Coordinates of N, CA and C in Angstrom, one line a residue:
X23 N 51.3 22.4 9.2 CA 51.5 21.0 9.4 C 51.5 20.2 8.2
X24 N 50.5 20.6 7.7 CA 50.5 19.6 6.3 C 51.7 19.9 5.3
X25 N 51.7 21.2 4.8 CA 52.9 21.8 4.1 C 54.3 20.9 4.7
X26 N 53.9 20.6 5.9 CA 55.7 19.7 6.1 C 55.3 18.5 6.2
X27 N 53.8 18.2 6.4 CA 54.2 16.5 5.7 C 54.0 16.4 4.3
X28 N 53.6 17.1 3.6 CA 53.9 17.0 2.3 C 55.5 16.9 1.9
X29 N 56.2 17.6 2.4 CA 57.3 17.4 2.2 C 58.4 16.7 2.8
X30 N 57.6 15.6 3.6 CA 58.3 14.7 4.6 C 59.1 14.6 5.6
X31 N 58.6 16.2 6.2 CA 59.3 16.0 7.2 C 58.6 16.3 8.4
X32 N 58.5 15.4 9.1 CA 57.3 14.8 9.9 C 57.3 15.0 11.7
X33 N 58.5 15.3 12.1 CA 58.8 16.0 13.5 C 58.3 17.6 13.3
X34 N 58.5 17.9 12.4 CA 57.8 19.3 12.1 C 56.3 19.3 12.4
X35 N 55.7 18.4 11.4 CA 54.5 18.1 11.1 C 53.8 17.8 12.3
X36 N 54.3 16.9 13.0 CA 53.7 16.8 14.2 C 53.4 17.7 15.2
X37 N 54.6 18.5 15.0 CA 54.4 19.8 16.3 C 53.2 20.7 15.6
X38 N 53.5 21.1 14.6 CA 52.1 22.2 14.1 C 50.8 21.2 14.4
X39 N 50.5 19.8 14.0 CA 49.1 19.2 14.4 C 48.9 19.5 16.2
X40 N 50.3 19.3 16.7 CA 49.5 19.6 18.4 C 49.2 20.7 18.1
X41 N 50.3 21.7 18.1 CA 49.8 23.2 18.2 C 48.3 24.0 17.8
X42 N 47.9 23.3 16.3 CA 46.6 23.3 15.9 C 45.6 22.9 17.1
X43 N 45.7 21.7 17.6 CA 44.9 20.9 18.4 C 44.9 21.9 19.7
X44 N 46.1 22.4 20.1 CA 45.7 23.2 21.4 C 45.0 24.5 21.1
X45 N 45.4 25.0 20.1 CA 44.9 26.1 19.6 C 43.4 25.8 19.5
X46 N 42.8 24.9 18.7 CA 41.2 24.5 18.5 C 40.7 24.6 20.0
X47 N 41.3 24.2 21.1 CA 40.9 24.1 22.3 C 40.4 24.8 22.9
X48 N 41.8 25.7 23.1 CA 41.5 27.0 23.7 C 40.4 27.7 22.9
X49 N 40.3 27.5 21.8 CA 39.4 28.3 21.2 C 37.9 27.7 21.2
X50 N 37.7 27.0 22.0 CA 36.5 25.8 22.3 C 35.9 26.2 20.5
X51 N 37.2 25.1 19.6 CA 36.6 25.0 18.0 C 36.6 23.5 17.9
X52 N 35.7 23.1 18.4 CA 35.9 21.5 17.9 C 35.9 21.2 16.7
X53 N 35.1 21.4 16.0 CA 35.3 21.2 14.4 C 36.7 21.7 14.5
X54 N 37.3 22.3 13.9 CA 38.4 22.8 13.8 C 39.8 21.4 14.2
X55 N 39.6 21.2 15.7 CA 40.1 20.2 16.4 C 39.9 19.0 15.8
X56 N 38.6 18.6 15.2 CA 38.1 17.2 14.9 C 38.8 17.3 13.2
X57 N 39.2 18.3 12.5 CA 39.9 18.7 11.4 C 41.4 18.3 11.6
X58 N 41.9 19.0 12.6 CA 43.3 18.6 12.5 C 43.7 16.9 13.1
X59 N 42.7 16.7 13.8 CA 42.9 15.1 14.1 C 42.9 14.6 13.0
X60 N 42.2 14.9 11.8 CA 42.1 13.5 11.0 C 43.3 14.1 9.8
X61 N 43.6 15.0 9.6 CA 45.1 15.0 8.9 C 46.2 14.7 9.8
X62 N 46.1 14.7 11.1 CA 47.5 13.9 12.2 C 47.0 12.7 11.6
X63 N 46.0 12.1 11.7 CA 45.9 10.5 11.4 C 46.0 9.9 9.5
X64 N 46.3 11.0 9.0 CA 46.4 10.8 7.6 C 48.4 10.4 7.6
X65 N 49.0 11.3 8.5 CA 49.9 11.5 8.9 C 50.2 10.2 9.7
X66 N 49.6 9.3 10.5 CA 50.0 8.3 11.1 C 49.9 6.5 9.8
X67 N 48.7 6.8 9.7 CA 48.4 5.7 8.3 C 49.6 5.4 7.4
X68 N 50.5 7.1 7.1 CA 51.1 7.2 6.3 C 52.5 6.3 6.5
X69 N 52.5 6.5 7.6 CA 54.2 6.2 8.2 C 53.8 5.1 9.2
X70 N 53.3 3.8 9.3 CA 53.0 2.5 9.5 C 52.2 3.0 11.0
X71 N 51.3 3.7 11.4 CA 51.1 3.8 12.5 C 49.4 3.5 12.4
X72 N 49.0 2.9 11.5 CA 47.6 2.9 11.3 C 46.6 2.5 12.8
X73 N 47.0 1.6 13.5 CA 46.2 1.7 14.9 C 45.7 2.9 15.4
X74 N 47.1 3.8 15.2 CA 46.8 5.3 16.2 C 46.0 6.2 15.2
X75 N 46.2 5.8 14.1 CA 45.3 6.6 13.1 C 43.9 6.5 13.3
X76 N 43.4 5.2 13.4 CA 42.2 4.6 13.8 C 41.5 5.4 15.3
X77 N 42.5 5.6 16.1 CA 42.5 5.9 17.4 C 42.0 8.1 17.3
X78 N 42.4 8.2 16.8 CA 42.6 9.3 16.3 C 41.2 10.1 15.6
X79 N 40.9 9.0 14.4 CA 39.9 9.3 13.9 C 38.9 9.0 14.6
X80 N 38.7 8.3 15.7 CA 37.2 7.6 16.1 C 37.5 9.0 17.4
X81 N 38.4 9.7 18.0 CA 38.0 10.8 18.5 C 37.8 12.3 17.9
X82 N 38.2 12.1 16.9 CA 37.7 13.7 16.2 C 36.3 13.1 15.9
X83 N 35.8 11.8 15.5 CA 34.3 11.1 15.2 C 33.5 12.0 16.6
X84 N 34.0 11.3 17.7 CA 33.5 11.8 19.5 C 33.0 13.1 19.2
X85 N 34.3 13.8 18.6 CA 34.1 15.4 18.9 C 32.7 16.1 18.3
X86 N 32.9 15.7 17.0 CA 31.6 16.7 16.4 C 30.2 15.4 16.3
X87 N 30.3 14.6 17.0 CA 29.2 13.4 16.8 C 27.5 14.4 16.8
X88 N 27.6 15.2 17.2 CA 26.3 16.2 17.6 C 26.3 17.4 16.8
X89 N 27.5 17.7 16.3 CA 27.7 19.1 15.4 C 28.3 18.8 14.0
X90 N 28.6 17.7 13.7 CA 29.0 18.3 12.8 C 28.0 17.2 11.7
X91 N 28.4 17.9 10.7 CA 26.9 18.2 9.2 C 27.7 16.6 8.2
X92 N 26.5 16.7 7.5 CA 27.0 15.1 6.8 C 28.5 15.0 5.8
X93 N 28.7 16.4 5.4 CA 30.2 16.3 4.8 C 31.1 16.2 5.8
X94 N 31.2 16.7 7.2 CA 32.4 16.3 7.8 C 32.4 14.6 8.3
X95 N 31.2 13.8 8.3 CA 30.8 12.5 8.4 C 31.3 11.8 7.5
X96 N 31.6 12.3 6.1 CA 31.5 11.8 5.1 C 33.6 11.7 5.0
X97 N 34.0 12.7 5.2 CA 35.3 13.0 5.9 C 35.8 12.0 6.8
X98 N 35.2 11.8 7.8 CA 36.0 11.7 9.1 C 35.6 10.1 8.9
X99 N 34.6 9.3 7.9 CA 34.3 8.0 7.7 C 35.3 7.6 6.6
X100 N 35.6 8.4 5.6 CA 36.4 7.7 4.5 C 37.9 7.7 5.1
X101 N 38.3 8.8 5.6 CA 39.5 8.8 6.5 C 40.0 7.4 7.0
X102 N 38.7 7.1 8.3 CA 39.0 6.0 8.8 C 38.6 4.6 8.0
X103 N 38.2 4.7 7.0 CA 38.3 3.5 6.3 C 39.9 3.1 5.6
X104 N 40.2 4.2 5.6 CA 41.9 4.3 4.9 C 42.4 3.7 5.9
X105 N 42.3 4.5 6.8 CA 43.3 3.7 8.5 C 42.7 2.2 8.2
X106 N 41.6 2.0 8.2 CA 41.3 0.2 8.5 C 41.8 -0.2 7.5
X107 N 42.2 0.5 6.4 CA 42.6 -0.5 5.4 C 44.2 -1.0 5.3
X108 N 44.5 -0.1 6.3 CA 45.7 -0.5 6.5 C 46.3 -1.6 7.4
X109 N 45.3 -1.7 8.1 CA 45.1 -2.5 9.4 C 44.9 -3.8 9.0
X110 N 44.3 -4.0 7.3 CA 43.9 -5.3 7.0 C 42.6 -5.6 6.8
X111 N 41.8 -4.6 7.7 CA 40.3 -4.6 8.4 C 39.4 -4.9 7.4
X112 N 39.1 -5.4 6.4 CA 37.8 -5.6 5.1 C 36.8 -4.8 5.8
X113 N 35.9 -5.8 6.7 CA 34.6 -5.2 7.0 C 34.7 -4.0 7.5
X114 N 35.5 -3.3 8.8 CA 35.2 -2.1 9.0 C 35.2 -0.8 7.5
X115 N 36.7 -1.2 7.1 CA 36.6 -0.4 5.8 C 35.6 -0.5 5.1
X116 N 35.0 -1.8 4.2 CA 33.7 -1.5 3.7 C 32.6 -0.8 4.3
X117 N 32.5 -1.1 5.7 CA 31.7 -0.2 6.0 C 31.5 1.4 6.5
X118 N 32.5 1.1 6.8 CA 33.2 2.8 6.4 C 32.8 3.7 5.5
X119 N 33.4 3.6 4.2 CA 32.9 3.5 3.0 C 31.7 3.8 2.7
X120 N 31.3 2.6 3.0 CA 29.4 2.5 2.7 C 28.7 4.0 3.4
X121 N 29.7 4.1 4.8 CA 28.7 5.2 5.6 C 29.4 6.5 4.8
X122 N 30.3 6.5 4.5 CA 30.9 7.8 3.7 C 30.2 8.1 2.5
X123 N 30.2 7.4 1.7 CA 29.1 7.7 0.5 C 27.7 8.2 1.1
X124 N 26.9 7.2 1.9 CA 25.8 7.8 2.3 C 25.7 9.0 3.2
X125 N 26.6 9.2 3.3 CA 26.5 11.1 4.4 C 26.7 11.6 3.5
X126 N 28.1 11.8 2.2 CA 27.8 12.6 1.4 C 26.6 12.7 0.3
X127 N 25.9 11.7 -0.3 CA 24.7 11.7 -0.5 C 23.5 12.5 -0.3
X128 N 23.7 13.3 0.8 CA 22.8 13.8 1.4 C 22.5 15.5 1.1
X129 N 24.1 15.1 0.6 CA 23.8 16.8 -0.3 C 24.7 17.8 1.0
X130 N 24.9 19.0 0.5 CA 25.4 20.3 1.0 C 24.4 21.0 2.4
X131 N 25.0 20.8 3.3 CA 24.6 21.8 4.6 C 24.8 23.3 4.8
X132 N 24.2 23.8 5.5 CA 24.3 25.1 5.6 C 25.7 25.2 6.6
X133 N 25.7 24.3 7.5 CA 27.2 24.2 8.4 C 28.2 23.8 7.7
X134 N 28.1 23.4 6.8 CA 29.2 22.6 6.2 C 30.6 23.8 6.1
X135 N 31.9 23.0 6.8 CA 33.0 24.2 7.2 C 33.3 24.0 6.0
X136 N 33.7 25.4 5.1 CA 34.3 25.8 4.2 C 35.3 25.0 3.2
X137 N 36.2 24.6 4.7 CA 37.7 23.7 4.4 C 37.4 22.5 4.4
X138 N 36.1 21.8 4.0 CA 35.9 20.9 3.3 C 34.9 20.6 1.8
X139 N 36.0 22.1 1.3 CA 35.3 21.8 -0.2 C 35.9 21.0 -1.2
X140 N 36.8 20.3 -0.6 CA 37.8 18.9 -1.5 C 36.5 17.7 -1.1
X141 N 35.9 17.6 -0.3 CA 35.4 16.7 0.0 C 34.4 16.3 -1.1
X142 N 34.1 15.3 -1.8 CA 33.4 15.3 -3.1 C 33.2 13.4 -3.3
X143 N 32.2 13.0 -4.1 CA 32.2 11.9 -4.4 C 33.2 11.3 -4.9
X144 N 34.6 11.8 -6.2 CA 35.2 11.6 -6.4 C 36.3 11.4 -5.7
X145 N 36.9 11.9 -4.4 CA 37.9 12.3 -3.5 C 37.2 10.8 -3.1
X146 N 36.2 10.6 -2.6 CA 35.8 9.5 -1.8 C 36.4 7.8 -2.7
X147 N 35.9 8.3 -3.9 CA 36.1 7.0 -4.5 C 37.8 6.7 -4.7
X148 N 38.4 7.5 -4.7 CA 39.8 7.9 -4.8 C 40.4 7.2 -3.3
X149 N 39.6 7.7 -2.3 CA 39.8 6.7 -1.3 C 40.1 5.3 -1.2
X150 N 38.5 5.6 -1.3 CA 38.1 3.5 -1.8 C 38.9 2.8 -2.3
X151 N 39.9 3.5 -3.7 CA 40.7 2.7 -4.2 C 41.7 2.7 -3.7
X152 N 42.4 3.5 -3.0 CA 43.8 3.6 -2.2 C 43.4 2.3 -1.9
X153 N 42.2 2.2 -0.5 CA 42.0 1.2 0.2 C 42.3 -0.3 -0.1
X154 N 41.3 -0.1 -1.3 CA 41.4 -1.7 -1.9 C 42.5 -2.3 -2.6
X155 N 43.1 -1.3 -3.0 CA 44.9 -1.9 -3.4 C 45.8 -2.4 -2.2
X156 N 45.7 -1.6 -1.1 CA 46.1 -2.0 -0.1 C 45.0 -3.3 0.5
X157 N 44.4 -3.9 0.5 CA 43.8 -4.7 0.7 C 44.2 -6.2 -0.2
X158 N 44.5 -5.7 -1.3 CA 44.7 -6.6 -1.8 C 43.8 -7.0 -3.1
X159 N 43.2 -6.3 -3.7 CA 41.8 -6.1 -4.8 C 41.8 -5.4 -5.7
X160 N 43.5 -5.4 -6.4 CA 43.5 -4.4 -7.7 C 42.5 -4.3 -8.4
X161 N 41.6 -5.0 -8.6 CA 40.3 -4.9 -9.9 C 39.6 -4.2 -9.3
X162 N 39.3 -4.1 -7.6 CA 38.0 -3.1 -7.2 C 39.2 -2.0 -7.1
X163 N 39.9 -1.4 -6.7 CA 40.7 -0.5 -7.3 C 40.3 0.4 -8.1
X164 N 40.8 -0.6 -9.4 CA 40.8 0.8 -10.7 C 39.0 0.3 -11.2
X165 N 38.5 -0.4 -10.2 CA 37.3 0.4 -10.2 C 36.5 1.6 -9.6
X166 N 37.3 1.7 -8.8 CA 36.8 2.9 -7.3 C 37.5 4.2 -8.3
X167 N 38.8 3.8 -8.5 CA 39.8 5.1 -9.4 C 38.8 5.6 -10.5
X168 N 38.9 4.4 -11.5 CA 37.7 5.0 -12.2 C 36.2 5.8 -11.9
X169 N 35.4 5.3 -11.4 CA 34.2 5.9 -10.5 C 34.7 7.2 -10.5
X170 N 36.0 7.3 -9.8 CA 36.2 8.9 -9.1 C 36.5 10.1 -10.2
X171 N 36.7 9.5 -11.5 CA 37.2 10.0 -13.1 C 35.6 10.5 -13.4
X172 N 34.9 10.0 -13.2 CA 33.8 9.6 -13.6 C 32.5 10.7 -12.7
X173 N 33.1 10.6 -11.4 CA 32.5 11.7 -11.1 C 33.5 12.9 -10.6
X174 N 34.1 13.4 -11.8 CA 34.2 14.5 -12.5 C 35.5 15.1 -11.3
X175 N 36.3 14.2 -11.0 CA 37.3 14.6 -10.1 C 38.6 15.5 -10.6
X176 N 38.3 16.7 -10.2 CA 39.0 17.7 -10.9 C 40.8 17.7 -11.1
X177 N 41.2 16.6 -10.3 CA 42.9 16.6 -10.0 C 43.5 16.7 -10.9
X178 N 43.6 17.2 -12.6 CA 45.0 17.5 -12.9 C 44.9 18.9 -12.8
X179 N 43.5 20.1 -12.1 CA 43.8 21.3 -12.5 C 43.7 21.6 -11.0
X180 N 43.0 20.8 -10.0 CA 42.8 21.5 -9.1 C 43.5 20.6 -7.8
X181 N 43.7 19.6 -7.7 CA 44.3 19.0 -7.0 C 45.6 17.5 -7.8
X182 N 46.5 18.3 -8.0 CA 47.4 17.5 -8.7 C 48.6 16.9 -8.2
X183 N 48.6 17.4 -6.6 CA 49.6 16.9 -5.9 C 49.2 15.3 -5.7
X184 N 48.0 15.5 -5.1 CA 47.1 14.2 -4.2 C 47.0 13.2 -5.8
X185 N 46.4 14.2 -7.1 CA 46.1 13.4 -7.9 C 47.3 12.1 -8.6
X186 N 48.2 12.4 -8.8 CA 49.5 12.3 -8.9 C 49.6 11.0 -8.2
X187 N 49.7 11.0 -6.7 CA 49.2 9.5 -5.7 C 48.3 8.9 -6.4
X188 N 47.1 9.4 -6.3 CA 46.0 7.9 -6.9 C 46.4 7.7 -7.7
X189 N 47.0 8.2 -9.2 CA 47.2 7.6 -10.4 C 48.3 6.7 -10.2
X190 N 49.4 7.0 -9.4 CA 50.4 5.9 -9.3 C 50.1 4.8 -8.5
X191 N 48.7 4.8 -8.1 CA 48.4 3.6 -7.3 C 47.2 3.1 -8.1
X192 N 47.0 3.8 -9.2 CA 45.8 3.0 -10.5 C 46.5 2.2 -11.1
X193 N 48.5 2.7 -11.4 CA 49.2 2.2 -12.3 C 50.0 1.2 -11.5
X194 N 49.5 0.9 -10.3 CA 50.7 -0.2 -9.7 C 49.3 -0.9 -9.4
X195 N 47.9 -1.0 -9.5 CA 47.4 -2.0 -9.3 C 46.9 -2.4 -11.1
X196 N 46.7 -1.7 -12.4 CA 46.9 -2.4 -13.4 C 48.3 -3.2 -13.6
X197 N 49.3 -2.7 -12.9 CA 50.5 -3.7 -13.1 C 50.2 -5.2 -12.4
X198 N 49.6 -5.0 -11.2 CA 49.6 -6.4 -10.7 C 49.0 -7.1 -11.5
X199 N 47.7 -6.8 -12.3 CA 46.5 -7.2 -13.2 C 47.4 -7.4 -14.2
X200 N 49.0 -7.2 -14.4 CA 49.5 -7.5 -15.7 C 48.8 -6.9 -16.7
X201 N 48.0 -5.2 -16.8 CA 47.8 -4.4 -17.7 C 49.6 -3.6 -17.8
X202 N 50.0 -3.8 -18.6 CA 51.5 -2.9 -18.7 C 51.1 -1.6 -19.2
X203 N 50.1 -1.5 -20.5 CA 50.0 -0.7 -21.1 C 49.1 0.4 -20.3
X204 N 48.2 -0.4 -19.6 CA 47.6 0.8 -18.5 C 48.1 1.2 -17.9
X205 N 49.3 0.6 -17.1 CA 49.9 0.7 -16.2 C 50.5 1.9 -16.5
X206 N 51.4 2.0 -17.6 CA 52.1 3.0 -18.5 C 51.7 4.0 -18.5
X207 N 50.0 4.0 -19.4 CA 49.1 5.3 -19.3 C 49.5 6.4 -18.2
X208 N 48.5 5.6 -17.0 CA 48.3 6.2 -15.4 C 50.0 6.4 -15.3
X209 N 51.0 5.9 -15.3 CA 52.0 6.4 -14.6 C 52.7 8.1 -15.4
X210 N 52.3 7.5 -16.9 CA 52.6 8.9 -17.7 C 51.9 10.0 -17.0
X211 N 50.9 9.7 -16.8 CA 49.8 11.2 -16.6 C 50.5 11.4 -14.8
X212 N 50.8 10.4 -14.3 CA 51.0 10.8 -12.8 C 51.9 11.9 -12.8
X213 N 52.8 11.6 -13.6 CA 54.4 12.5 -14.3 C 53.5 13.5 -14.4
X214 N 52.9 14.0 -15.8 CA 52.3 15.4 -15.9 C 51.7 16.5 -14.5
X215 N 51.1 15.0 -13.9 CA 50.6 16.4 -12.8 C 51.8 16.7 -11.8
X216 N 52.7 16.3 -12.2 CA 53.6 16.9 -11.3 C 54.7 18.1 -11.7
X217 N 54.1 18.3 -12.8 CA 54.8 19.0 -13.7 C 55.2 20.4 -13.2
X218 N 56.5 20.8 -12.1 CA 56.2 22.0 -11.9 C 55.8 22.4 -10.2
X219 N 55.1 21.0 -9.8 CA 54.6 21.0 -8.3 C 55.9 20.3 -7.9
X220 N 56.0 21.2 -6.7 CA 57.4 20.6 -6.0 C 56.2 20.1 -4.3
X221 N 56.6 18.6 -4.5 CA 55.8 17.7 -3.3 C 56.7 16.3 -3.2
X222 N 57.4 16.5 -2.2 CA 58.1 15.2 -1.6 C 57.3 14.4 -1.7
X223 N 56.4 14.4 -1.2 CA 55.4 13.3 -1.1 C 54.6 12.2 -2.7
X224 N 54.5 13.3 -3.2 CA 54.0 13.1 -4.8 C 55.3 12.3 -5.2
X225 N 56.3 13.1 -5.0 CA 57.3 12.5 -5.8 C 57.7 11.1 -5.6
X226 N 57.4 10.5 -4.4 CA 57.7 9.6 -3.5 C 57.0 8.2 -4.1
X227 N 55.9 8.6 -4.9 CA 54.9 7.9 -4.9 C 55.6 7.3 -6.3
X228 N 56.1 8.4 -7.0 CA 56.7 8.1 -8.8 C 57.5 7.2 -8.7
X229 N 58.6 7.4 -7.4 CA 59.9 6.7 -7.3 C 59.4 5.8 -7.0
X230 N 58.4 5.0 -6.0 CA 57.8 3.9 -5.6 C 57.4 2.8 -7.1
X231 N 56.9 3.6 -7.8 CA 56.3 3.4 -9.0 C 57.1 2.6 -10.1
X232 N 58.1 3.6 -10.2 CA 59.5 3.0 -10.9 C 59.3 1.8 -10.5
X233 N 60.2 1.3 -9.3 CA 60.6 0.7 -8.4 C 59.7 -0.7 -9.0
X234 N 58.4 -0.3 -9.1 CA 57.5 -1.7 -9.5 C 57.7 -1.8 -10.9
X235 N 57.8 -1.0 -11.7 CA 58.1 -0.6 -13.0 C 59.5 -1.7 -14.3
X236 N 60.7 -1.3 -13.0 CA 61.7 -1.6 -13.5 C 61.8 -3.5 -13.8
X237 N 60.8 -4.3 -13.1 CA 61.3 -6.0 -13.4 C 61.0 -6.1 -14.8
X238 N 60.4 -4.5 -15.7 CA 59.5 -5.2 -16.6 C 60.6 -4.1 -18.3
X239 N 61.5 -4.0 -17.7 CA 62.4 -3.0 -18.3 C 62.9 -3.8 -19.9
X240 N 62.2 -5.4 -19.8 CA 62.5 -5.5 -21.1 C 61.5 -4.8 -22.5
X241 N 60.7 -4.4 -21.6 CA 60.0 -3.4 -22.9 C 60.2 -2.0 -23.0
X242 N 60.5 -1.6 -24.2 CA 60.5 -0.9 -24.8 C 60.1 0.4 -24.3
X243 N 58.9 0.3 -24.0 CA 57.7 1.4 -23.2 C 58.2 1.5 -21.9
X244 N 58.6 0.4 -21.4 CA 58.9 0.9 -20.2 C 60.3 1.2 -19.8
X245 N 61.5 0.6 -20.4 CA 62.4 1.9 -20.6 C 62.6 3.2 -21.2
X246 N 61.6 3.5 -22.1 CA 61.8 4.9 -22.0 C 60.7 5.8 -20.7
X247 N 59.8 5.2 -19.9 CA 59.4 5.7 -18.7 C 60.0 5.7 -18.2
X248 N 61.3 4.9 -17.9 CA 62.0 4.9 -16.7 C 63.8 6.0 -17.2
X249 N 63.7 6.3 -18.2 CA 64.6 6.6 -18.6 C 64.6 8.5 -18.6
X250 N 63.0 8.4 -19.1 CA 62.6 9.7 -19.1 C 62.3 10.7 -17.5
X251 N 61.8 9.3 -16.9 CA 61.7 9.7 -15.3 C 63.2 9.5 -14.2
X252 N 64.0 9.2 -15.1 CA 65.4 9.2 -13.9 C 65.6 10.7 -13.2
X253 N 66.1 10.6 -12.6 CA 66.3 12.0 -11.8 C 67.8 12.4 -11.3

């Protein structure tokens, strides 16, 4: 399911998230189930559906409320702070957030499912900043972005599809801040990590990027990004 929303195509995507979801069923794996809910709702956030995403997330929340360990808390809270932030929602997302950091905090469980070894301070703060751009708060942004540099977020060797996204959304909130030159940076490096990864999605984010890129084409620097990045 993910493999085709990565690559945007999303009638696909959706049939593998049910099929997962019946499959967890039958297999009475709620974890499992409360897993593929919150990538369907990564999948709804994405493509203007953020209500259902919200909806989505607060029942995979239901599911493991009793079972599952502070990393899938930490998960299934920063998730739905992304959905609220799309919504507009300040407070819930902040507090979202707040409770995401504090369940990861708490350190590594003995239950903790496997398939949440992306889960990390960094990923979290990587969140936060999606959020706050979409909110409207470029400066808490490429502060959250930063933080997530900071704690030692591995994306150009180990996650460079996803990483590729935050950087183009570090480089489109120093553009609103009228940093050009930062802006520039982060969108160069966004380019590198794609170097080679074939991701509709990644790629979506560059062209987006451009797109903010090009009112500023009387400089120099930024025609050759946009010249070097034509496709």
């Amino acid at each position: 399911a993910w493999d085709y929303f990565d690559q945007d195509n999303h009638p696909a995507a959706r049939r593998y998230f049910e099929t997962a979801l019946r499959a967890s069923a039958t297999a009475g794996d709620p974890v499992t189930g409360a897993y593929a809910l919150s990538f369907a709702a990564v999948q709804c956030y994405s493509t203007g559906q953020p209500q259902d995403a919200v909806a989505l997330l607060e029942t995979a929340s239901d599911t493991v409320a009793r079972t599952g360990t502070p990393k899938m808390t930490a998960m299934l809270a920063a998730r739905s702070a992304r959905a609220h932030s799309k919504t507009g929602s300040r407070h819930d997302c902040a507090h979202l957030l707040h409770q995401a950091r504090t369940a990861l905090d708490l350190g590594p469980h003995p239950g903790d499912p496997p398939v949440l070894y992306w889960v990390t301070h960094g990923e979290i703060e990587m969140i936060a900043g999606s959020s706050a751009l979409d909110l409207g708060d470029p400066g808490q942004a490429i502060r959250c972005f930063d933080a997530a540099i900071a704690a030692d977020y591995r994306g150009d060797d180990q996650y460079p599809r996803s990483h590729a996204i935050y950087l183009a959304r570090a480089a489109e909130a120093h553009l609103v801040l009228h940093d050009l030159d930062a802006a520039l940076e982060r969108a160069r490096h966004a380019v590198c990590c794609l170097g080679g990864v074939d991701s509709a999605r990644s790629a979506s984010a560059i062209t987006g990027l451009r797109a903010k890129l090009a009112p500023h084409a009387a400089s120099p620097a930024v025609r050759e990004f946009l010249d070097a990045t034509r496709r």
